[in-house]
């Protein structure tokens, strides 16, 4: 009789030999640059609060009232720096954990002043000069060495970036902190109380009562930028290009809910035309919060978001016990529809703005289980520094304590390390969809699948063992060992030819992960990045089975010029086609077509931010004003794709309506305003279309009367 187990064993041994021969060499050599800056699906990000990670150079530590040498005052600088990160890269702490990207604090110069409440800018969110470094983190040459150390160890570097505000300020009290002062490589541009260039908004602080209020009023006491001002627009865009030229591989954008989507889309266009890198924004959502504007932003702005729905839900299920797996699976299903590219959203179990996942005095098992789920879920997983050491601490600043140790033997560290390498080797984790295979309030068994690659995760958060019967899976017949080597009490399973798994016991508080990997021989697209661009921009397509150098790539039916092509990655140019949404398809040399990767947005031209203002637009209660026009960015005259609802409370007031839009540069635009009621009934302006030619760069405001 054919012995399947024996056969598998032999095949594995052979495979191992082949792997050893082919892969030992490339792994041993150093990479000049991490492979791919637009696809993070297979990566694990490690979030570092630079000041709190490791002090590698005590000579750059602050002196005086802003420094706490023993870090007993968590509001002050504690000495961590880029040299410290370099040290932890070169000593193997990050690479052994399997980390392939680090997200570091905003690297730019921050205020030096002590905030009236005793706070400092150790966190990097209070910029004063985006073209200089924070000297307490290091110099430009230290930053160059950080990039170099990271890249030569296969690690991408993501920087935090705050284009919403400078620093704490009070209009009436110039002596409050540094009064929001902003410098351009040493030259003062303005302060909040003395703002001749009009680079700041002056509408007071937000009460968070509306989206509009949160955009144009100050977030807490932070001096808000007037992004409609050409000077600050250019300054911020030049600044991020400076850091892109320094070699960063990704950007985390702070407080994206507090800036117009239009300006941010123009920022993304600037980045994608300079050097495309994976970019994700922070749109905070509290526990149980779902916000359609958050989904719209993730789908249309050109950047991804931190996935707070995911983060808050996993905390409810595994930390707080306020939800069960059914609620978790509902979130997995709904977000897969709400986000067009759910695999590009950035997942986490904790961060610097919420209590740490591990709870003082409780078992670490809940953290271990959460990490196993995080690292096998859809989305780009992020580990907050110290979670692997089971650090505890309530919300800011207790959640930002210094690293207690760099112990590589913790169970959490082992889990991250094993699953980070599984994310690299099995593309089901990066690109696959998620299917629920077995569920009750305590047990969740889910399958990720991409082509012939399958990963199944089984978790039992309950305190008693469960007997699992009638589990079926896409894993081919065979015996599967737990990828976690039973460190979370996982078991092996036997899958039969009909796909059913022999009954087994899933241990209490246990996690088991089983996987199968086989390269597809026909094309299958897993990821496209970026997902918008103008003709001739380079787009990177990743997946499997693309075949040799022969074959085509199409945007709908238009062929795209191929720049490079391998079995798993193709770089193409966006074809010269009318602006709009396109599905991307790869065909191999035998003309076998892949899945369609949907809704790539071809833009009319490079985007710039323009404020549209219409006076005297009187509406009935519940009706709103929108703008629609003759370019794709303005909905191609389709009222269902009109941009808005426009605003009418802060910068201008009803019956004047305004909105900051992202529109193509150097383009003559025809447009009209429309009124829409809650049922979707549309009232058009009368008369001829408004006409306006956009500038080649910078910003502008176009003001008309409702006609
Ligand atoms: C969100 C950041 O994550 C938080 O830590 C910061 O204080 C605010 N934005 C303001 O920059
Ligand atoms: C009255 C208008 O009729 C309504 O449409 C608008 O939303 C409110 N004013 C608030 O500005
Ligand atoms: Ca230091
Ligand atoms: Ca703002």
XYZ file of C-alpha atoms and ligand atoms in Angstrom:
731
model
C 0.000 0.000 0.000
C 1.142 3.508 -0.752
C 2.314 5.028 2.501
C 1.362 8.697 2.381
C 3.207 9.618 5.552
C 6.384 7.990 4.294
C 5.998 9.701 0.940
C 5.529 13.076 2.614
C 8.536 12.490 4.818
C 10.756 11.704 1.836
C 9.439 14.643 -0.140
C 10.067 16.964 2.777
C 13.601 15.701 3.208
C 14.290 16.291 -0.486
C 12.648 19.700 -0.335
C 14.741 20.607 2.679
C 17.904 19.684 0.816
C 16.876 21.776 -2.175
C 15.996 24.670 0.116
C 19.351 24.394 1.868
C 21.231 24.468 -1.410
C 19.324 27.369 -2.897
C 18.393 29.514 0.027
C 21.295 29.412 2.463
C 23.410 31.575 0.243
C 20.999 34.461 -0.422
C 19.973 34.545 3.246
C 23.565 34.716 4.367
C 24.492 37.615 2.123
C 23.352 41.130 2.930
C 20.633 42.825 0.917
C 21.580 46.232 -0.452
C 17.963 47.346 -0.066
C 14.842 45.693 1.233
C 13.106 44.182 -1.732
C 9.836 46.000 -2.098
C 8.753 49.334 -0.592
C 5.134 49.246 -1.750
C 4.131 45.730 -0.699
C 4.332 45.083 3.054
C 1.972 42.093 3.037
C 4.667 39.636 4.070
C 6.341 41.950 6.568
C 6.141 42.294 10.313
C 6.438 45.894 11.512
C 7.942 46.664 14.927
C 6.832 50.014 16.356
C 9.551 51.836 18.281
C 9.177 54.926 20.458
C 12.758 55.943 19.725
C 13.354 57.692 23.066
C 12.218 54.619 24.997
C 13.882 51.754 23.141
C 17.608 51.832 23.780
C 20.197 54.505 24.579
C 23.095 53.747 22.270
C 24.848 57.082 22.706
C 24.668 58.908 26.007
C 26.511 61.905 24.525
C 23.383 63.081 22.694
C 21.080 63.008 25.733
C 19.343 66.251 26.697
C 20.381 68.130 29.809
C 18.288 70.081 32.260
C 14.564 70.035 32.889
C 13.524 68.034 29.817
C 15.627 64.993 30.735
C 14.937 62.180 33.189
C 18.116 60.126 33.374
C 16.443 57.171 35.131
C 13.196 57.656 33.195
C 11.253 57.955 36.425
C 9.394 60.872 34.829
C 7.784 59.317 31.763
C 6.900 62.745 30.327
C 10.574 63.608 29.830
C 13.292 62.449 27.470
C 14.935 59.216 28.577
C 17.893 59.016 26.180
C 16.893 56.439 23.543
C 18.240 57.153 20.067
C 19.003 55.880 16.562
C 22.325 54.443 17.717
C 20.312 52.323 20.138
C 18.189 50.988 17.296
C 21.319 50.317 15.236
C 22.772 48.389 18.184
C 19.646 46.235 18.438
C 19.689 45.579 14.707
C 23.337 44.596 14.613
C 23.148 42.425 17.741
C 20.359 40.434 16.098
C 17.526 41.258 18.511
C 15.205 42.500 15.758
C 16.263 40.145 12.975
C 16.063 37.045 15.197
C 12.524 38.092 16.061
C 11.786 38.115 12.319
C 11.076 41.837 12.170
C 11.338 43.128 8.590
C 10.229 46.743 9.147
C 10.575 49.255 11.958
C 8.289 52.231 12.515
C 10.240 54.912 14.353
C 9.234 58.181 16.019
C 9.097 61.222 13.761
C 12.814 61.954 13.199
C 12.571 65.741 12.747
C 13.666 68.471 15.152
C 11.044 68.991 17.866
C 10.449 71.751 20.412
C 12.977 72.005 23.229
C 10.720 73.858 25.632
C 9.129 72.242 28.625
C 5.343 72.308 28.157
C 3.514 74.237 30.936
C 2.133 70.887 32.166
C 5.636 69.454 32.510
C 5.613 67.512 29.215
C 8.372 67.230 26.625
C 8.473 66.171 23.009
C 10.294 62.835 23.586
C 7.555 61.198 21.407
C 8.437 63.290 18.351
C 4.940 64.625 17.615
C 5.788 68.319 18.234
C 7.822 69.334 15.211
C 9.647 72.657 14.921
C 11.851 72.043 11.859
C 11.103 69.148 9.470
C 14.373 69.688 7.618
C 16.559 69.021 10.646
C 16.932 66.005 12.893
C 15.907 65.657 16.505
C 19.423 65.927 18.005
C 18.428 63.696 20.936
C 17.794 60.875 18.441
C 20.902 61.674 16.403
C 22.410 63.598 13.493
C 21.812 63.127 9.765
C 24.853 60.897 9.594
C 23.448 58.767 12.426
C 20.206 58.528 10.446
C 22.140 57.457 7.345
C 23.791 54.748 9.422
C 20.418 53.628 10.759
C 19.064 53.270 7.215
C 22.216 51.444 6.195
C 22.096 49.058 9.176
C 18.398 48.376 8.643
C 18.671 47.799 4.900
C 21.688 45.565 5.150
C 19.668 43.398 7.551
C 16.565 43.236 5.378
C 14.644 45.749 7.502
C 12.535 48.570 6.052
C 12.346 51.901 7.887
C 8.989 53.637 8.332
C 8.980 57.162 9.735
C 6.188 58.840 11.614
C 5.153 62.176 10.068
C 2.880 64.927 11.440
C 1.672 67.240 8.659
C -1.368 68.349 10.716
C 0.273 70.550 13.325
C 3.514 71.864 14.749
C 3.478 71.994 18.560
C 1.491 73.226 21.570
C 0.547 76.905 21.370
C -1.808 79.454 22.845
C -2.730 82.377 20.601
C -2.974 84.751 23.554
C 0.207 83.659 25.316
C 3.361 83.620 23.189
C 5.361 82.256 26.117
C 3.334 79.009 26.156
C 5.826 76.271 25.124
C 7.418 77.486 21.855
C 4.208 79.076 20.579
C 4.036 76.552 17.730
C 7.105 78.109 16.058
C 7.955 76.509 12.719
C 11.332 76.748 11.009
C 12.525 75.976 7.502
C 16.034 74.605 7.982
C 16.687 77.164 10.693
C 14.670 80.090 9.269
C 11.592 81.035 11.261
C 8.409 80.781 9.168
C 6.011 81.892 11.864
C 4.617 81.325 15.318
C 1.002 80.788 16.306
C 0.602 84.365 17.651
C 2.695 85.967 14.928
C 1.749 84.344 11.660
C 2.300 86.835 8.805
C 2.448 84.062 6.169
C -0.871 82.607 7.387
C 0.527 79.104 7.747
C -1.686 78.265 10.732
C -5.449 77.911 11.178
C -6.822 80.259 13.823
C -10.217 78.834 14.696
C -9.584 77.696 18.282
C -9.588 74.115 19.570
C -11.863 71.358 18.295
C -14.636 69.925 20.438
C -14.638 66.896 18.095
C -18.305 67.609 17.278
C -17.947 67.088 13.533
C -15.484 65.963 10.884
C -15.149 69.588 9.726
C -14.540 70.881 13.258
C -11.769 68.328 13.791
C -10.048 69.271 10.542
C -9.841 73.065 10.847
C -9.630 73.612 14.599
C -6.668 72.692 16.798
C -6.292 69.121 18.008
C -5.884 69.779 21.746
C -3.451 72.711 21.979
C -1.525 71.800 18.821
C -1.051 74.672 16.345
C -2.985 73.510 13.279
C -1.564 74.059 9.786
C -3.541 75.947 7.183
C -2.896 73.404 4.430
C -4.681 75.666 1.949
C -1.617 77.935 2.203
C 0.878 77.435 -0.632
C 3.887 78.069 1.598
C 3.141 75.376 4.164
C 1.933 72.989 1.453
C 5.254 73.252 -0.374
C 7.266 73.141 2.842
C 5.654 69.907 4.076
C 5.879 68.222 0.674
C 9.536 69.236 0.283
C 10.187 67.915 3.782
C 8.805 64.455 3.167
C 10.754 64.292 -0.101
C 13.919 65.115 1.843
C 13.319 62.093 4.106
C 12.397 59.910 1.123
C 15.750 60.886 -0.376
C 17.369 59.807 2.906
C 16.133 56.293 2.123
C 13.027 55.722 4.241
C 10.819 52.857 3.052
C 7.445 53.800 4.489
C 5.479 56.576 6.187
C 2.995 56.533 9.078
C 0.930 59.721 8.927
C -0.352 61.134 12.178
C -3.917 62.355 12.770
C -5.237 61.870 9.226
C -8.803 62.424 10.434
C -7.765 66.000 11.216
C -6.674 67.021 7.704
C -8.766 67.231 4.555
C -8.764 64.124 2.418
C -8.161 66.371 -0.599
C -4.872 67.721 0.716
C -3.748 64.245 1.742
C -4.514 62.793 -1.674
C -2.327 65.519 -3.182
C 0.405 64.597 -0.670
C 0.202 60.954 -1.757
C 0.409 62.023 -5.399
C 3.565 64.009 -4.571
C 5.053 60.959 -2.806
C 4.104 58.524 -5.567
C 5.603 60.792 -8.221
C 8.806 61.176 -6.212
C 9.398 57.671 -4.821
C 6.439 55.454 -3.953
C 6.528 53.925 -0.467
C 3.862 52.185 1.603
C 2.013 54.851 3.592
C -0.571 54.372 6.318
C -2.480 56.909 8.354
C -3.703 57.045 11.921
C -7.484 57.477 12.103
C -8.191 56.609 15.712
C -11.330 54.604 16.465
C -12.319 53.695 20.015
C -13.691 50.331 21.148
C -16.735 49.294 19.119
C -16.464 52.283 16.769
C -17.045 51.906 13.035
C -16.825 54.971 10.798
C -17.776 54.912 7.091
C -15.593 58.004 6.570
C -12.625 55.975 7.773
C -13.383 53.338 5.093
C -13.870 55.991 2.433
C -10.535 57.548 3.358
C -8.700 54.199 3.184
C -10.266 53.475 -0.193
C -9.832 56.833 -1.891
C -6.958 58.811 -0.345
C -4.103 56.725 -1.750
C -2.903 55.580 1.681
C -3.838 52.728 4.013
C -4.902 53.104 7.622
C -4.019 51.611 10.948
C -6.778 49.039 11.414
C -8.379 50.176 14.660
C -11.458 48.025 14.055
C -9.206 44.971 14.045
C -7.107 46.182 16.993
C -10.027 47.109 19.208
C -11.900 43.892 18.431
C -9.027 41.518 19.193
C -8.559 43.378 22.489
C -12.211 42.814 23.310
C -11.991 39.086 22.588
C -8.612 38.185 24.086
C -7.796 40.914 26.582
C -11.005 42.314 28.007
C -13.397 39.409 27.438
C -16.186 41.747 26.308
C -16.730 39.975 22.986
C -16.474 36.438 21.650
C -15.172 34.931 18.402
C -18.486 35.425 16.612
C -18.053 39.167 17.016
C -14.468 38.877 15.851
C -15.455 36.967 12.748
C -18.176 39.534 11.984
C -15.440 42.186 12.029
C -13.244 40.085 9.697
C -16.141 39.724 7.270
C -17.391 43.301 7.343
C -13.929 44.853 7.022
C -13.200 42.633 4.012
C -16.046 44.476 2.278
C -15.505 47.914 3.780
C -11.827 48.124 2.846
C -11.084 47.632 -0.846
C -7.605 46.385 0.051
C -8.021 44.929 3.491
C -4.582 43.255 3.303
C -2.977 46.724 3.179
C -4.488 47.921 6.459
C -2.057 47.863 9.364
C -3.120 45.619 12.244
C -1.978 45.626 15.878
C -2.972 44.482 19.359
C -1.690 47.570 21.167
C 0.191 50.811 20.573
C 1.377 54.000 22.268
C -2.132 55.463 22.406
C -3.857 52.679 24.366
C -3.215 50.538 27.420
C -0.728 47.787 26.705
C -2.195 44.414 25.828
C -0.528 42.557 28.689
C -2.188 43.153 32.020
C -0.281 43.386 35.313
C -0.649 40.231 37.363
C -2.437 38.227 34.678
C -1.075 35.296 32.733
C 0.807 36.083 29.555
C -1.157 33.479 27.663
C -3.655 36.030 26.394
C -0.832 38.077 24.845
C 0.648 34.947 23.268
C -2.710 33.927 21.815
C -3.317 37.439 20.471
C 0.093 37.531 18.796
C -0.563 34.191 17.111
C -3.877 35.474 15.756
C -2.428 38.860 14.744
C 0.407 37.272 12.799
C -1.877 34.880 10.915
C -4.597 37.438 10.127
C -5.115 39.574 7.031
C -3.393 42.971 7.175
C 0.160 44.082 7.898
C 0.893 43.159 11.527
C 2.631 45.612 13.846
C 4.222 44.686 17.163
C 4.498 47.533 19.669
C 7.995 47.540 21.227
C 8.094 45.571 24.459
C 4.950 43.553 23.830
C 7.341 40.639 23.303
C 8.611 41.310 26.861
C 5.026 41.407 28.206
C 5.353 45.048 29.210
C 2.280 46.373 30.977
C 1.023 49.897 31.534
C -2.046 51.977 31.229
C -2.654 54.614 28.619
C 0.012 57.288 27.986
C 2.587 57.544 29.482
C 2.648 54.202 31.381
C 2.397 52.390 28.038
C 5.658 54.044 26.919
C 8.102 52.820 29.558
C 11.683 51.983 28.605
C 12.416 48.445 27.408
C 12.966 46.336 30.545
C 15.185 43.792 28.783
C 15.999 42.308 25.417
C 15.282 38.712 26.353
C 15.052 36.460 23.300
C 13.690 33.494 25.214
C 10.188 34.764 25.962
C 7.349 32.766 24.473
C 6.062 35.910 22.738
C 9.450 36.454 21.083
C 9.441 32.834 19.862
C 5.916 33.131 18.471
C 6.719 36.326 16.584
C 9.895 34.806 15.202
C 8.208 31.615 13.968
C 5.221 33.353 12.451
C 7.223 36.180 10.880
C 9.103 33.574 8.892
C 5.851 31.793 8.017
C 4.520 35.113 6.653
C 7.578 35.265 4.389
C 7.359 31.677 3.185
C 3.608 31.127 2.824
C 1.839 33.850 0.798
C -1.573 32.774 2.112
C -0.825 34.935 5.167
C 0.042 38.056 3.167
C -2.390 37.765 0.292
C -5.044 35.219 1.198
C -8.688 35.660 2.021
C -10.116 34.488 5.348
C -12.645 31.719 5.764
C -14.214 30.655 9.029
C -14.037 26.852 9.394
C -15.256 26.220 12.938
C -16.554 28.656 15.490
C -18.197 29.057 18.869
C -17.702 31.674 21.529
C -14.363 30.201 22.656
C -13.064 28.430 19.568
C -12.206 30.001 16.231
C -10.640 28.060 13.384
C -9.930 30.110 10.289
C -8.266 29.421 7.019
C -6.212 31.784 4.881
C -5.883 30.739 1.264
C -4.030 32.127 -1.748
C -3.812 29.889 -4.805
C -2.683 26.504 -3.514
C -1.203 27.995 -0.343
C -3.173 27.412 2.843
C -2.690 28.347 6.500
C -5.167 27.194 9.141
C -5.147 28.696 12.639
C -7.099 27.125 15.496
C -7.502 28.915 18.811
C -9.353 27.987 21.971
C -9.454 30.908 24.386
C -11.545 28.916 26.884
C -10.325 27.187 30.008
C -11.406 23.693 28.992
C -10.364 21.430 26.143
C -12.631 21.175 23.112
C -13.227 18.161 20.977
C -13.308 19.335 17.366
C -15.294 17.191 14.977
C -16.423 17.881 11.423
C -13.674 20.361 10.638
C -13.039 20.633 6.912
C -10.214 22.509 5.256
C -8.501 23.183 1.930
C -5.300 21.583 3.196
C -4.474 18.586 0.965
C -4.635 15.153 2.597
C -1.806 14.475 5.009
C -0.521 14.909 8.509
C 0.196 18.443 9.640
C 2.362 19.458 12.540
C 1.735 22.581 14.556
C 3.914 25.376 13.145
C 4.290 26.735 16.686
C 5.935 23.462 17.795
C 3.263 23.155 20.481
C 4.558 26.122 22.473
C 0.908 27.151 22.839
C -0.253 23.539 23.434
C -1.082 22.977 19.779
C -1.770 19.546 18.288
C -1.141 17.824 14.957
C -3.996 16.982 12.612
C -4.719 14.417 9.945
C -6.554 15.646 6.870
C -8.353 13.078 4.731
C -8.771 13.116 0.967
C -12.307 14.474 1.334
C -10.922 17.524 3.184
C -12.284 16.452 6.569
C -9.992 16.411 9.570
C -9.958 13.474 12.008
C -11.512 14.606 15.284
C -8.999 16.016 17.687
C -8.732 17.875 20.964
C -7.964 21.575 20.862
C -6.388 22.258 24.226
C -7.591 24.916 26.634
C -5.891 28.270 25.999
C -4.264 26.608 23.000
C -3.302 27.724 19.507
C -2.265 25.457 16.638
C -1.253 26.544 13.139
C -1.059 24.181 10.166
C 0.116 25.112 6.716
C 0.705 23.938 3.191
C 2.563 25.852 0.526
C 2.772 25.220 -3.185
C 3.490 27.732 -5.923
C 0.748 28.294 -8.413
C 1.615 27.518 -12.028
C -0.941 29.978 -13.396
C -0.942 33.736 -12.686
C -2.562 34.937 -9.504
C -2.228 38.517 -8.263
C -1.867 39.022 -4.513
C -1.029 42.701 -4.298
C -0.697 45.869 -6.373
C 1.006 49.009 -5.128
C 0.463 51.876 -5.198
C -3.212 51.715 -6.177
C -3.330 55.087 -7.911
C -1.066 56.968 -10.264
C -0.643 58.887 -13.496
C 0.450 57.601 -16.891
C 4.031 56.283 -16.814
C 4.187 55.856 -13.011
C 5.711 52.499 -12.049
C 3.336 50.036 -10.412
C 4.511 46.843 -8.695
C 2.404 43.697 -8.980
C 3.100 40.746 -6.674
C 1.733 37.236 -6.702
C 2.566 33.844 -8.171
C 2.711 31.953 -11.417
C 3.393 34.994 -13.586
C 5.639 32.748 -15.691
C 8.777 33.764 -17.531
C 9.426 36.997 -19.336
C 6.575 36.437 -21.783
C 3.033 37.601 -21.192
C 1.095 40.827 -20.755
C -0.387 43.091 -18.118
C -3.633 44.880 -18.783
C -5.488 47.788 -17.231
C -8.966 46.777 -18.383
C -8.129 46.067 -22.027
C -5.158 48.436 -22.338
C -1.713 46.858 -22.370
C 0.784 48.268 -19.880
C 4.485 48.466 -20.737
C 6.371 45.899 -18.664
C 9.595 47.130 -17.056
C 10.612 43.909 -15.334
C 9.021 40.551 -14.814
C 9.658 37.487 -12.660
C 7.433 34.625 -11.561
C 6.336 36.581 -8.456
C 6.809 40.262 -9.320
C 6.087 42.481 -12.296
C 6.774 46.192 -12.636
C 4.669 48.018 -15.213
C 3.988 51.556 -16.335
C 0.516 52.967 -15.923
C -0.750 53.152 -19.533
C -1.940 56.400 -21.128
C -5.657 55.820 -20.755
C -8.498 58.123 -19.715
C -8.554 58.757 -15.955
C -10.791 56.433 -13.966
C -10.881 53.061 -12.238
C -9.283 50.042 -13.918
C -8.974 46.330 -13.177
C -5.457 44.930 -13.523
C -4.904 41.477 -15.044
C -1.714 39.511 -15.648
C -1.437 36.977 -18.462
C 1.372 34.466 -18.783
C 3.093 33.441 -22.029
C 0.304 30.940 -22.735
C -2.283 33.702 -22.412
C -3.682 32.291 -19.149
C -5.188 35.206 -17.229
C -4.994 35.946 -13.500
C -7.734 37.212 -11.229
C -8.694 40.872 -11.752
C -7.146 43.162 -9.149
C -9.904 45.721 -8.959
C -10.181 49.486 -9.062
C -6.739 50.882 -9.687
C -7.256 54.635 -10.039
C -5.647 56.294 -13.042
C -5.452 60.015 -12.245
C -5.862 62.796 -14.826
C -2.537 64.323 -13.819
C -0.410 65.052 -10.771
C -2.728 66.150 -7.970
C -2.802 69.525 -6.244
C -5.077 70.738 -3.428
C -7.650 73.396 -4.350
C -10.301 74.912 -2.089
C -13.705 75.225 -3.773
C -16.046 77.828 -2.291
C -19.635 78.591 -3.263
C -21.575 81.500 -1.785
C -25.341 81.756 -1.352
C -26.104 78.078 -1.591
C -29.317 77.929 0.457
C -30.529 74.435 1.303
C -33.440 72.793 3.054
C -32.668 71.085 6.313
C -30.883 67.785 5.627
C -29.682 68.807 2.182
C -26.003 69.280 1.417
C -23.927 70.841 -1.334
C -21.461 68.843 -3.456
C -19.177 69.669 -6.365
C -19.167 67.710 -9.622
C -17.300 68.311 -12.867
C -15.814 67.095 -16.090
C -12.728 65.255 -14.784
C -12.583 61.872 -13.109
C -11.447 63.524 -9.848
C -14.741 65.494 -9.898
C -16.903 62.503 -10.755
C -17.169 62.991 -14.548
C -20.523 64.773 -14.107
C -22.008 61.805 -12.250
C -23.897 63.217 -9.216
C -23.379 59.892 -7.423
C -19.640 60.521 -7.622
C -19.847 64.212 -6.697
C -17.374 65.320 -4.000
C -18.716 66.259 -0.585
C -20.785 66.903 1.446
C -19.044 70.282 1.532
C -18.531 72.143 4.820
C -20.267 75.294 6.047
C -19.279 76.035 9.624
C -15.635 76.796 10.393
C -13.635 78.476 7.625
C -16.791 79.869 5.959
C -20.334 79.744 7.240
C -23.668 78.810 5.705
C -24.920 79.804 3.165
C -21.310 79.663 1.982
C -19.997 76.105 1.508
C -16.371 75.080 1.006
C -14.289 71.922 0.502
C -10.621 71.126 -0.093
C -10.283 68.900 -3.141
C -7.507 67.020 -4.854
C -7.607 67.891 -8.557
C -5.250 67.514 -11.526
C -2.618 70.251 -11.983
C -2.505 72.386 -15.177
C -5.993 71.353 -16.203
C -8.981 73.406 -17.285
C -11.861 72.134 -15.223
C -15.588 72.634 -15.823
C -17.731 72.154 -12.755
C -21.028 72.835 -11.023
C -22.336 72.611 -7.497
C -25.334 70.448 -6.734
C -27.674 70.097 -3.771
C -28.536 66.578 -2.629
C -31.157 65.693 -0.057
C -31.049 62.690 2.239
C -32.979 60.615 -0.313
C -30.412 61.406 -2.994
C -32.585 63.840 -4.973
C -30.336 66.197 -6.896
C -30.814 69.873 -7.703
C -28.355 71.282 -10.226
C -27.117 74.844 -10.499
C -28.532 76.629 -13.513
C -26.511 78.481 -16.156
C -23.298 77.530 -17.877
C -20.579 75.457 -16.247
C -18.027 77.206 -14.067
C -14.571 77.117 -15.675
C -11.251 77.137 -13.865
C -7.688 76.330 -14.889
C -5.660 74.771 -12.082
C -2.097 75.949 -11.465
C 0.898 73.764 -12.315
C 1.751 73.419 -8.617
C 0.962 74.839 -5.183
C -2.536 75.577 -3.899
C -5.383 77.902 -4.786
C -8.935 78.844 -3.854
C -11.743 79.176 -6.381
C -14.796 81.149 -5.247
C -18.108 81.439 -7.090
C -21.756 82.277 -6.394
C -24.442 79.586 -6.572
C -26.252 80.179 -9.846
C -1.767 60.587 17.448
C -0.506 60.052 17.998
O -0.412 58.685 17.862
C -0.474 60.542 19.411
O 0.458 59.842 20.172
C -0.153 62.006 19.289
O -0.049 62.597 20.554
C -1.273 62.704 18.527
N -1.619 62.003 17.329
C -0.881 64.112 18.155
O 0.214 64.135 17.293
C -29.253 74.986 7.303
C -29.230 74.221 6.018
O -30.509 74.165 5.542
C -28.703 72.818 6.241
O -28.683 72.115 5.034
C -27.341 72.936 6.845
O -26.789 71.663 7.004
C -27.499 73.643 8.174
N -27.977 74.954 7.914
C -26.206 73.702 8.961
O -25.321 74.611 8.388
Ca 21.091 58.926 23.792
Ca -6.008 70.106 10.969
